[in-house]
mmCIF file of C-alpha atoms in Angstrom:
data_model
loop_
_atom_site.group_PDB
_atom_site.id
_atom_site.type_symbol
_atom_site.label_atom_id
_atom_site.label_comp_id
_atom_site.label_asym_id
_atom_site.label_seq_id
_atom_site.Cartn_x
_atom_site.Cartn_y
_atom_site.Cartn_z
ATOM 1 C CA MET A 139 169.691 79.042 221.576
ATOM 2 C CA SER A 140 169.691 75.755 223.643
ATOM 3 C CA ALA A 141 166.619 74.830 227.016
ATOM 4 C CA ILE A 142 169.852 75.042 228.848
ATOM 5 C CA ASP A 143 171.062 78.224 227.612
ATOM 6 C CA SER A 144 167.195 79.625 227.499
ATOM 7 C CA VAL A 145 166.874 78.815 231.376
ATOM 8 C CA LEU A 146 170.361 80.313 232.698
ATOM 9 C CA ALA A 147 170.319 83.919 230.049
ATOM 10 C CA GLU A 148 166.950 84.851 231.574
ATOM 11 C CA ALA A 149 167.982 84.180 234.975
ATOM 12 C CA VAL A 150 171.398 86.193 234.814
ATOM 13 C CA ALA A 151 169.063 88.994 232.910
ATOM 14 C CA LYS A 152 167.088 89.614 235.824
ATOM 15 C CA GLY A 153 170.861 89.276 238.205
ATOM 16 C CA ASP A 154 169.323 86.281 240.581
ATOM 17 C CA PRO A 155 171.490 84.995 239.961
ATOM 18 C CA PRO A 156 174.427 87.522 238.746
ATOM 19 C CA ALA A 157 176.477 85.336 237.235
ATOM 20 C CA ALA A 158 176.024 81.120 236.156
ATOM 21 C CA GLN A 159 178.155 78.404 234.182
ATOM 22 C CA CYS A 160 176.996 75.080 233.463
ATOM 23 C CA CYS A 161 178.524 71.899 231.897
ATOM 24 C CA VAL A 162 177.128 68.559 231.281
ATOM 25 C CA THR A 163 178.669 65.623 230.456
ATOM 26 C CA ILE A 164 177.577 61.918 228.982
ATOM 27 C CA ASP A 165 179.701 59.178 229.449
ATOM 28 C CA GLY A 166 182.479 62.050 229.841
ATOM 29 C CA ALA A 167 181.844 63.875 226.627
ATOM 30 C CA VAL A 168 181.191 67.453 226.982
ATOM 31 C CA VAL A 169 177.402 67.837 225.511
ATOM 32 C CA HIS A 170 176.434 70.987 226.103
ATOM 33 C CA GLU A 171 178.697 73.943 228.610
ATOM 34 C CA SER A 172 177.692 77.690 228.281
ATOM 35 C CA ALA A 173 178.968 80.762 231.215
ATOM 36 C CA HIS A 174 175.980 83.494 231.394
ATOM 37 C CA GLY A 175 177.973 86.578 233.463
ATOM 38 C CA CYS A 176 180.792 85.045 232.929
ATOM 39 C CA ALA A 177 183.599 83.164 231.275
ATOM 40 C CA LEU A 178 183.704 79.664 230.998
ATOM 41 C CA ASP A 179 186.574 79.695 232.630
ATOM 42 C CA ALA A 180 185.380 81.600 235.582
ATOM 43 C CA VAL A 181 185.729 79.927 238.872
ATOM 44 C CA PHE A 182 183.335 79.192 240.808
ATOM 45 C CA ASP A 183 183.119 79.066 245.197
ATOM 46 C CA VAL A 184 181.500 75.441 244.849
ATOM 47 C CA ALA A 185 180.456 75.430 248.937
ATOM 48 C CA SER A 186 178.906 72.108 250.082
ATOM 49 C CA VAL A 187 180.264 70.340 246.955
ATOM 50 C CA THR A 188 182.936 70.371 249.061
ATOM 51 C CA LYS A 189 182.031 67.153 250.337
ATOM 52 C CA ILE A 190 181.837 65.105 247.717
ATOM 53 C CA LEU A 191 184.632 66.603 245.677
ATOM 54 C CA ALA A 192 187.683 66.849 248.892
ATOM 55 C CA THR A 193 185.879 65.139 252.035
ATOM 56 C CA THR A 194 183.471 62.251 250.498
ATOM 57 C CA SER A 195 186.064 61.080 247.618
ATOM 58 C CA ALA A 196 188.704 61.578 250.273
ATOM 59 C CA LEU A 197 187.696 59.062 252.079
ATOM 60 C CA ALA A 198 186.865 56.873 249.434
ATOM 61 C CA LEU A 199 190.473 56.307 248.321
ATOM 62 C CA LEU A 200 191.702 56.000 251.920
ATOM 63 C CA ILE A 201 189.117 52.825 252.335
ATOM 64 C CA GLU A 202 189.608 51.919 249.046
ATOM 65 C CA ARG A 203 193.558 51.788 250.143
ATOM 66 C CA GLY A 204 192.588 49.475 253.338
ATOM 67 C CA GLU A 205 194.609 52.942 255.151
ATOM 68 C CA VAL A 206 190.591 53.260 257.292
ATOM 69 C CA GLU A 207 186.608 51.232 257.318
ATOM 70 C CA LEU A 208 182.931 52.659 257.124
ATOM 71 C CA ASP A 209 182.795 51.791 261.206
ATOM 72 C CA ASP A 210 185.800 53.101 262.538
ATOM 73 C CA PRO A 211 184.807 55.278 265.428
ATOM 74 C CA VAL A 212 186.338 59.121 264.939
ATOM 75 C CA GLY A 213 188.376 58.309 268.706
ATOM 76 C CA ARG A 214 190.118 55.893 267.143
ATOM 77 C CA PHE A 215 192.129 59.524 265.013
ATOM 78 C CA LEU A 216 190.897 62.579 266.835
ATOM 79 C CA PRO A 217 190.527 63.175 271.065
ATOM 80 C CA ALA A 218 186.895 63.666 269.866
ATOM 81 C CA ARG A 219 183.785 64.115 273.020
ATOM 82 C CA PHE A 220 181.483 61.617 270.968
ATOM 83 C CA ASP A 221 182.672 58.230 269.175
ATOM 84 C CA ALA A 222 179.928 58.663 266.331
ATOM 85 C CA THR A 223 181.642 56.404 263.150
ATOM 86 C CA LEU A 224 182.265 57.540 259.963
ATOM 87 C CA ARG A 225 179.556 55.788 258.560
ATOM 88 C CA ALA A 226 177.006 57.990 260.503
ATOM 89 C CA LEU A 227 179.196 60.977 259.922
ATOM 90 C CA LEU A 228 179.295 60.361 256.767
ATOM 91 C CA GLY A 229 175.388 59.784 256.297
ATOM 92 C CA HIS A 230 174.607 62.908 258.441
ATOM 93 C CA ARG A 231 173.709 60.471 261.687
ATOM 94 C CA SER A 232 176.111 60.947 264.372
ATOM 95 C CA GLY A 233 174.173 63.150 266.476
ATOM 96 C CA LEU A 234 175.730 66.494 265.989
ATOM 97 C CA PRO A 235 173.672 69.827 265.600
ATOM 98 C CA ALA A 236 173.279 71.192 261.353
ATOM 99 C CA TRP A 237 175.849 74.629 262.845
ATOM 100 C CA LYS A 238 177.408 76.481 264.787
ATOM 101 C CA PRO A 239 179.239 79.418 264.112
ATOM 102 C CA PHE A 240 182.699 78.297 265.557
ATOM 103 C CA PHE A 241 184.176 81.684 263.753
ATOM 104 C CA ALA A 242 182.903 83.638 266.329
ATOM 105 C CA SER A 243 184.634 82.545 269.523
ATOM 106 C CA VAL A 244 187.791 82.862 266.986
ATOM 107 C CA MET A 245 186.423 86.122 266.325
ATOM 108 C CA ALA A 246 186.206 86.873 269.927
ATOM 109 C CA ASP A 247 189.482 85.153 271.463
ATOM 110 C CA PRO A 248 192.459 87.669 271.125
ATOM 111 C CA ALA A 249 195.114 85.053 269.816
ATOM 112 C CA THR A 250 192.753 84.736 267.126
ATOM 113 C CA ALA A 251 191.116 87.613 265.643
ATOM 114 C CA ALA A 252 193.852 88.720 263.981
ATOM 115 C CA VAL A 253 192.506 85.810 261.584
ATOM 116 C CA PHE A 254 189.181 88.464 260.313
ATOM 117 C CA THR A 255 190.688 91.712 260.699
ATOM 118 C CA THR A 256 194.677 91.589 259.329
ATOM 119 C CA ALA A 257 195.111 89.845 255.781
ATOM 120 C CA ASP A 258 198.863 89.502 256.217
ATOM 121 C CA VAL A 259 198.340 86.931 259.419
ATOM 122 C CA ASP A 260 200.887 84.940 261.239
ATOM 123 C CA GLU A 261 201.483 81.258 260.831
ATOM 124 C CA SER A 262 201.285 79.706 264.001
ATOM 125 C CA VAL A 263 197.622 82.434 264.629
ATOM 126 C CA ARG A 264 196.287 80.456 261.455
ATOM 127 C CA ASP A 265 196.794 77.671 263.112
ATOM 128 C CA ALA A 266 195.465 78.124 266.394
ATOM 129 C CA ALA A 267 192.596 79.282 265.204
ATOM 130 C CA ARG A 268 192.074 76.559 262.934
ATOM 131 C CA ALA A 269 193.200 73.631 265.323
ATOM 132 C CA LYS A 270 190.015 76.164 268.332
ATOM 133 C CA VAL A 271 187.216 75.171 265.385
ATOM 134 C CA VAL A 272 188.181 71.803 265.193
ATOM 135 C CA ALA A 273 188.688 71.116 269.085
ATOM 136 C CA GLU A 274 184.557 72.417 269.241
ATOM 137 C CA VAL A 275 183.531 70.407 266.782
ATOM 138 C CA LEU A 276 185.221 67.807 268.221
ATOM 139 C CA ALA A 277 183.803 68.807 272.386
ATOM 140 C CA THR A 278 180.436 69.655 270.786
ATOM 141 C CA PRO A 279 177.807 67.420 272.493
ATOM 142 C CA LEU A 280 175.716 64.868 270.127
ATOM 143 C CA GLU A 281 172.207 65.477 270.387
ATOM 144 C CA HIS A 282 170.565 62.916 268.691
ATOM 145 C CA PRO A 283 172.202 59.787 267.376
ATOM 146 C CA GLY A 284 171.648 57.766 265.007
ATOM 147 C CA ARG A 285 168.707 60.504 263.340
ATOM 148 C CA ARG A 286 169.482 62.092 260.286
ATOM 149 C CA VAL A 287 169.870 66.054 260.333
ATOM 150 C CA TYR A 288 171.820 67.555 257.726
ATOM 151 C CA SER A 289 175.635 68.764 259.337
ATOM 152 C CA ASP A 290 178.222 70.778 258.687
ATOM 153 C CA LEU A 291 179.705 69.593 262.017
ATOM 154 C CA GLY A 292 180.281 66.201 261.178
ATOM 155 C CA PHE A 293 182.044 67.331 257.572
ATOM 156 C CA ILE A 294 184.480 69.036 259.721
ATOM 157 C CA ALA A 295 185.293 66.793 261.936
ATOM 158 C CA LEU A 296 185.570 64.477 258.391
ATOM 159 C CA GLY A 297 188.290 66.477 257.066
ATOM 160 C CA ALA A 298 190.001 66.346 260.267
ATOM 161 C CA VAL A 299 190.127 62.605 260.433
ATOM 162 C CA VAL A 300 191.146 62.526 257.424
ATOM 163 C CA GLU A 301 194.656 65.007 257.766
ATOM 164 C CA ALA A 302 195.257 62.921 261.058
ATOM 165 C CA VAL A 303 195.647 59.517 258.907
ATOM 166 C CA THR A 304 197.735 61.063 255.958
ATOM 167 C CA THR A 305 199.256 63.655 257.774
ATOM 168 C CA GLN A 306 198.634 66.494 255.227
ATOM 169 C CA ARG A 307 196.165 69.450 255.070
ATOM 170 C CA LEU A 308 192.840 68.540 253.885
ATOM 171 C CA ASP A 309 193.546 70.421 251.132
ATOM 172 C CA ARG A 310 197.505 69.301 250.204
ATOM 173 C CA PHE A 311 196.489 66.256 250.613
ATOM 174 C CA CYS A 312 193.683 66.681 248.308
ATOM 175 C CA ALA A 313 195.580 68.544 245.634
ATOM 176 C CA ASP A 314 198.382 65.777 245.157
ATOM 177 C CA ALA A 315 195.690 62.419 245.343
ATOM 178 C CA LEU A 316 192.104 63.624 243.798
ATOM 179 C CA PHE A 317 192.652 67.147 242.102
ATOM 180 C CA ALA A 318 196.280 66.482 240.260
ATOM 181 C CA GLY A 319 196.136 68.408 236.530
ATOM 182 C CA ARG A 320 192.340 69.198 237.202
ATOM 183 C CA ASP A 321 191.567 72.998 237.324
ATOM 184 C CA LEU A 322 189.935 72.643 240.902
ATOM 185 C CA GLY A 323 190.464 72.601 244.442
ATOM 186 C CA PHE A 324 191.148 74.542 247.946
ATOM 187 C CA VAL A 325 192.189 78.606 248.138
ATOM 188 C CA ALA A 326 194.164 78.714 251.291
ATOM 189 C CA LEU A 327 194.375 81.983 252.728
ATOM 190 C CA ASP A 328 198.351 80.492 253.627
ATOM 191 C CA ALA A 329 199.656 79.791 249.915
ATOM 192 C CA PRO A 330 199.514 80.742 246.298
ATOM 193 C CA SER A 331 195.765 80.308 244.774
ATOM 194 C CA PRO A 332 195.333 77.450 242.006
ATOM 195 C CA PHE A 333 193.848 80.016 240.236
ATOM 196 C CA GLU A 334 196.218 83.109 240.275
ATOM 197 C CA GLY A 335 194.964 85.667 237.477
ATOM 198 C CA ARG A 336 192.127 83.838 236.583
ATOM 199 C CA ALA A 337 188.111 85.572 237.090
ATOM 200 C CA ILE A 338 186.884 84.431 240.089
ATOM 201 C CA LEU A 339 183.452 85.172 240.754
ATOM 202 C CA PRO A 340 182.477 87.244 244.739
ATOM 203 C CA THR A 341 179.793 85.371 246.437
ATOM 204 C CA GLY A 342 179.786 88.329 249.542
ATOM 205 C CA TRP A 343 181.204 91.556 251.238
ATOM 206 C CA THR A 344 181.596 91.666 254.429
ATOM 207 C CA ARG A 345 183.395 89.219 257.305
ATOM 208 C CA PRO A 346 181.991 87.466 258.722
ATOM 209 C CA ARG A 347 179.553 87.305 256.381
ATOM 210 C CA GLU A 348 176.225 89.130 256.726
ATOM 211 C CA PRO A 349 173.875 86.228 258.421
ATOM 212 C CA ALA A 350 172.537 83.563 255.971
ATOM 213 C CA PRO A 351 168.522 83.452 256.771
ATOM 214 C CA GLY A 352 167.579 82.689 260.361
ATOM 215 C CA GLN A 353 171.032 82.774 261.330
ATOM 216 C CA GLU A 354 170.182 86.258 262.705
ATOM 217 C CA GLY A 355 171.595 87.951 265.343
ATOM 218 C CA LEU A 356 173.460 84.979 265.945
ATOM 219 C CA PHE A 357 176.761 86.652 265.132
ATOM 220 C CA PRO A 358 178.201 90.071 265.716
ATOM 221 C CA ILE A 359 179.257 91.338 262.362
ATOM 222 C CA PRO A 360 181.823 95.176 263.164
ATOM 223 C CA PRO A 361 181.175 98.011 260.510
ATOM 224 C CA GLN A 362 183.313 97.709 257.481
ATOM 225 C CA PRO A 363 183.490 98.584 254.354
ATOM 226 C CA ARG A 364 181.634 97.127 251.514
ATOM 227 C CA VAL A 365 183.537 95.482 249.095
ATOM 228 C CA PRO A 366 182.995 93.222 246.409
ATOM 229 C CA ASP A 367 184.818 89.380 248.573
ATOM 230 C CA ALA A 368 186.428 87.717 245.896
ATOM 231 C CA GLY A 369 189.114 84.986 245.559
ATOM 232 C CA ARG A 370 188.423 83.789 249.476
ATOM 233 C CA VAL A 371 185.874 80.560 251.273
ATOM 234 C CA ASP A 372 182.323 82.044 251.654
ATOM 235 C CA ASP A 373 182.162 80.115 254.746
ATOM 236 C CA ASP A 374 182.654 82.312 257.823
ATOM 237 C CA ASN A 375 183.738 79.027 259.873
ATOM 238 C CA ALA A 376 185.604 77.865 256.853
ATOM 239 C CA PHE A 377 187.452 81.413 256.541
ATOM 240 C CA ALA A 378 188.174 81.004 260.342
ATOM 241 C CA MET A 379 189.773 77.435 259.350
ATOM 242 C CA GLY A 380 192.204 79.484 256.271
ATOM 243 C CA GLY A 381 189.903 78.087 253.758
ATOM 244 C CA VAL A 382 190.256 74.075 253.804
ATOM 245 C CA ALA A 383 187.708 72.674 255.765
ATOM 246 C CA GLY A 384 186.052 69.315 254.662
ATOM 247 C CA HIS A 385 182.377 70.817 254.517
ATOM 248 C CA ALA A 386 183.571 74.064 252.282
ATOM 249 C CA GLY A 387 186.467 75.267 250.308
ATOM 250 C CA VAL A 388 186.540 73.909 247.109
ATOM 251 C CA PHE A 389 186.936 76.290 243.870
ATOM 252 C CA GLY A 390 186.400 75.115 240.362
ATOM 253 C CA THR A 391 184.688 75.478 236.865
ATOM 254 C CA ALA A 392 181.806 73.731 235.971
ATOM 255 C CA ARG A 393 183.888 71.574 233.707
ATOM 256 C CA SER A 394 186.495 70.973 235.878
ATOM 257 C CA LEU A 395 183.576 69.566 238.610
ATOM 258 C CA ALA A 396 181.421 67.365 235.805
ATOM 259 C CA ARG A 397 185.184 65.684 235.063
ATOM 260 C CA PHE A 398 186.196 65.083 238.379
ATOM 261 C CA ALA A 399 182.691 63.303 239.077
ATOM 262 C CA HIS A 400 182.802 61.141 235.737
ATOM 263 C CA ASP A 401 186.554 60.629 236.737
ATOM 264 C CA HIS A 402 186.003 59.214 240.086
ATOM 265 C CA TRP A 403 182.308 58.296 240.592
ATOM 266 C CA VAL A 404 180.360 57.300 237.029
ATOM 267 C CA GLU A 405 183.964 55.419 236.675
ATOM 268 C CA ASP A 406 184.524 52.886 238.952
ATOM 269 C CA ALA A 407 187.876 54.771 240.612
ATOM 270 C CA PHE A 408 187.133 53.613 244.263
ATOM 271 C CA GLY A 409 186.014 49.981 243.479
ATOM 272 C CA ALA A 410 183.831 48.379 245.680
ATOM 273 C CA THR A 411 184.180 51.356 248.147
ATOM 274 C CA LYS A 412 182.157 52.974 245.921
ATOM 275 C CA ARG A 413 178.744 50.479 246.375
ATOM 276 C CA ALA A 414 179.475 50.967 250.038
ATOM 277 C CA PHE A 415 178.955 54.904 249.410
ATOM 278 C CA LEU A 416 176.260 55.071 246.975
ATOM 279 C CA ALA A 417 173.449 52.481 248.858
ATOM 280 C CA ILE A 418 170.474 54.523 249.247
ATOM 281 C CA ASP A 419 169.699 54.833 252.856
ATOM 282 C CA PRO A 420 165.760 56.071 253.016
ATOM 283 C CA ALA A 421 164.807 56.276 256.330
ATOM 284 C CA ASP A 422 164.516 59.522 258.590
ATOM 285 C CA GLY A 423 163.461 61.652 255.312
ATOM 286 C CA PRO A 424 164.691 61.763 251.920
ATOM 287 C CA PRO A 425 166.653 59.232 251.124
ATOM 288 C CA ARG A 426 170.772 59.933 251.173
ATOM 289 C CA ALA A 427 173.168 57.838 250.498
ATOM 290 C CA LEU A 428 176.822 58.468 252.125
ATOM 291 C CA GLY A 429 178.134 61.793 251.384
ATOM 292 C CA PHE A 430 175.995 62.667 248.550
ATOM 293 C CA ASP A 431 172.401 63.224 248.244
ATOM 294 C CA VAL A 432 169.924 61.624 246.764
ATOM 295 C CA PRO A 433 166.635 63.600 244.851
ATOM 296 C CA THR A 434 163.317 63.366 244.848
ATOM 297 C CA GLU A 435 160.553 63.889 243.023
ATOM 298 C CA GLY A 436 159.838 67.864 242.930
ATOM 299 C CA SER A 437 163.721 68.773 244.735
ATOM 300 C CA SER A 438 165.713 71.165 242.817
ATOM 301 C CA ALA A 439 167.176 68.044 240.239
ATOM 302 C CA GLY A 440 163.293 68.714 238.832
ATOM 303 C CA ALA A 441 163.240 65.397 236.125
ATOM 304 C CA LEU A 442 166.469 64.206 236.878
ATOM 305 C CA ALA A 443 165.348 63.165 239.831
ATOM 306 C CA ARG A 444 163.665 60.610 237.873
ATOM 307 C CA GLY A 445 166.239 58.137 237.713
ATOM 308 C CA SER A 446 166.868 55.094 239.622
ATOM 309 C CA ARG A 447 170.722 55.877 240.188
ATOM 310 C CA VAL A 448 170.872 60.095 240.785
ATOM 311 C CA PHE A 449 173.267 61.050 243.445
ATOM 312 C CA GLY A 450 174.798 64.817 244.115
ATOM 313 C CA HIS A 451 175.213 67.830 246.240
ATOM 314 C CA LEU A 452 173.620 71.309 246.498
ATOM 315 C CA GLY A 453 176.145 74.018 247.696
ATOM 316 C CA PHE A 454 175.208 77.384 249.351
ATOM 317 C CA THR A 455 176.477 79.577 247.059
ATOM 318 C CA GLY A 456 174.025 77.898 244.484
ATOM 319 C CA CYS A 457 175.790 76.008 243.116
ATOM 320 C CA SER A 458 174.795 71.757 242.814
ATOM 321 C CA LEU A 459 176.103 68.428 240.889
ATOM 322 C CA TRP A 460 174.278 65.870 239.797
ATOM 323 C CA MET A 461 174.958 62.268 238.322
ATOM 324 C CA ASP A 462 172.699 59.939 236.767
ATOM 325 C CA LEU A 463 174.495 56.336 236.899
ATOM 326 C CA ASP A 464 171.976 54.774 234.458
ATOM 327 C CA ARG A 465 172.997 57.447 231.833
ATOM 328 C CA ARG A 466 176.741 57.756 232.891
ATOM 329 C CA LEU A 467 175.513 61.811 232.976
ATOM 330 C CA VAL A 468 177.019 64.524 235.201
ATOM 331 C CA ALA A 469 175.295 68.108 235.620
ATOM 332 C CA VAL A 470 176.821 70.907 236.862
ATOM 333 C CA LEU A 471 175.802 74.623 237.437
ATOM 334 C CA LEU A 472 177.494 76.781 239.497
ATOM 335 C CA THR A 473 176.725 80.316 240.177
ATOM 336 C CA ASN A 474 177.350 82.754 243.283
ATOM 337 C CA ARG A 475 173.395 83.617 244.036
ATOM 338 C CA THR A 476 174.587 85.025 247.419
ATOM 339 C CA PHE A 477 175.963 88.002 246.024
ATOM 340 C CA PRO A 478 174.917 90.798 246.435
ATOM 341 C CA GLY A 479 172.868 89.369 248.936
ATOM 342 C CA ARG A 480 172.113 86.347 251.418
ATOM 343 C CA ALA A 481 168.299 86.637 251.889
ATOM 344 C CA GLY A 482 167.029 86.251 248.314
ATOM 345 C CA VAL A 483 166.394 82.473 247.295
ATOM 346 C CA ALA A 484 163.630 82.291 245.526
ATOM 347 C CA GLY A 485 165.134 82.817 242.121
ATOM 348 C CA ILE A 486 167.879 79.663 242.942
ATOM 349 C CA ARG A 487 165.110 78.025 244.043
ATOM 350 C CA ALA A 488 163.101 78.479 240.305
ATOM 351 C CA LEU A 489 166.684 78.429 238.284
ATOM 352 C CA ARG A 490 167.723 74.570 239.522
ATOM 353 C CA PRO A 491 164.816 72.648 238.561
ATOM 354 C CA ALA A 492 164.413 74.339 235.377
ATOM 355 C CA PHE A 493 168.132 73.576 234.618
ATOM 356 C CA HIS A 494 167.730 69.773 235.254
ATOM 357 C CA ASP A 495 165.089 69.544 233.801
ATOM 358 C CA ALA A 496 166.133 70.183 230.579
ATOM 359 C CA VAL A 497 169.344 68.573 231.235
ATOM 360 C CA ALA A 498 167.076 65.534 231.481
ATOM 361 C CA GLY A 499 166.339 66.158 227.153
ATOM 362 C CA LEU A 500 169.793 65.797 226.537
#
């Protein structure tokens, strides 16, 4: 058994996480691929890895086409209370807070509450709920413009910018322009799943989900049966938006993510725009690039962090994607660590660096 498989098998045997799938490519060729507790073609909710797969990549494509510029203000496209630039939003420097439970106002509004209580929801109700979340994001006061604060709100706004520019909903634009022919996509609640008939790993039970650590008491959770919820986005703000949002909502397999990252970011699919996005900003804490995290020594990227040009992102459900551009290596780890509960983080905190240490040894 390889070092990678030993790490994953041990974690899954303990049930933390229940399932794990990985894929490592070098120069586009698969050098390791395995699954534990699931099949190789099982599908995972990749949570915030959506930020690079969909929103960041969509904006890079639009910039390369000359349709938008990094220093365009949001107000050019949307009626926002703030006027942060796309660059500031991508770099998490807009001043928007990290997170707010916008879904709670969707649940509380009689005009949109059915999104959370009824399976067969009228399209107009879904549209109203989606518009409500976006409007509340755009009306959010900035707290500390220029200071780096990792923000889901910023990427909800960026997803709305993509939609305004392309006149397509984000899932449809990405399906046409980025994900075509790939085992990758949003699972919209108003459309057939692109993974119909496939195993999709559950990430929780209730809707809304139980609070993550630090969110206790911030929103109501109505009494409901505990039934494994698979095939619907884990993130409640994204759920309120019909499963399609700039910060979460993409599902896929480890291989599909690795191939996408190689084809679009290891290769030069975005031309000079790639260099602008991957310029490292070291100020105000750990370094970041536009849309991408940059790992540091001792981070969850383990030994991969030693590379000088390593970029990627984590996802709350226990997923990660890292690219070492010098080695032309992509490492993807997908898990459903939030099932059966969100509170336990020790397992994924141990698994991620151990997995990436093993990958670095390839």
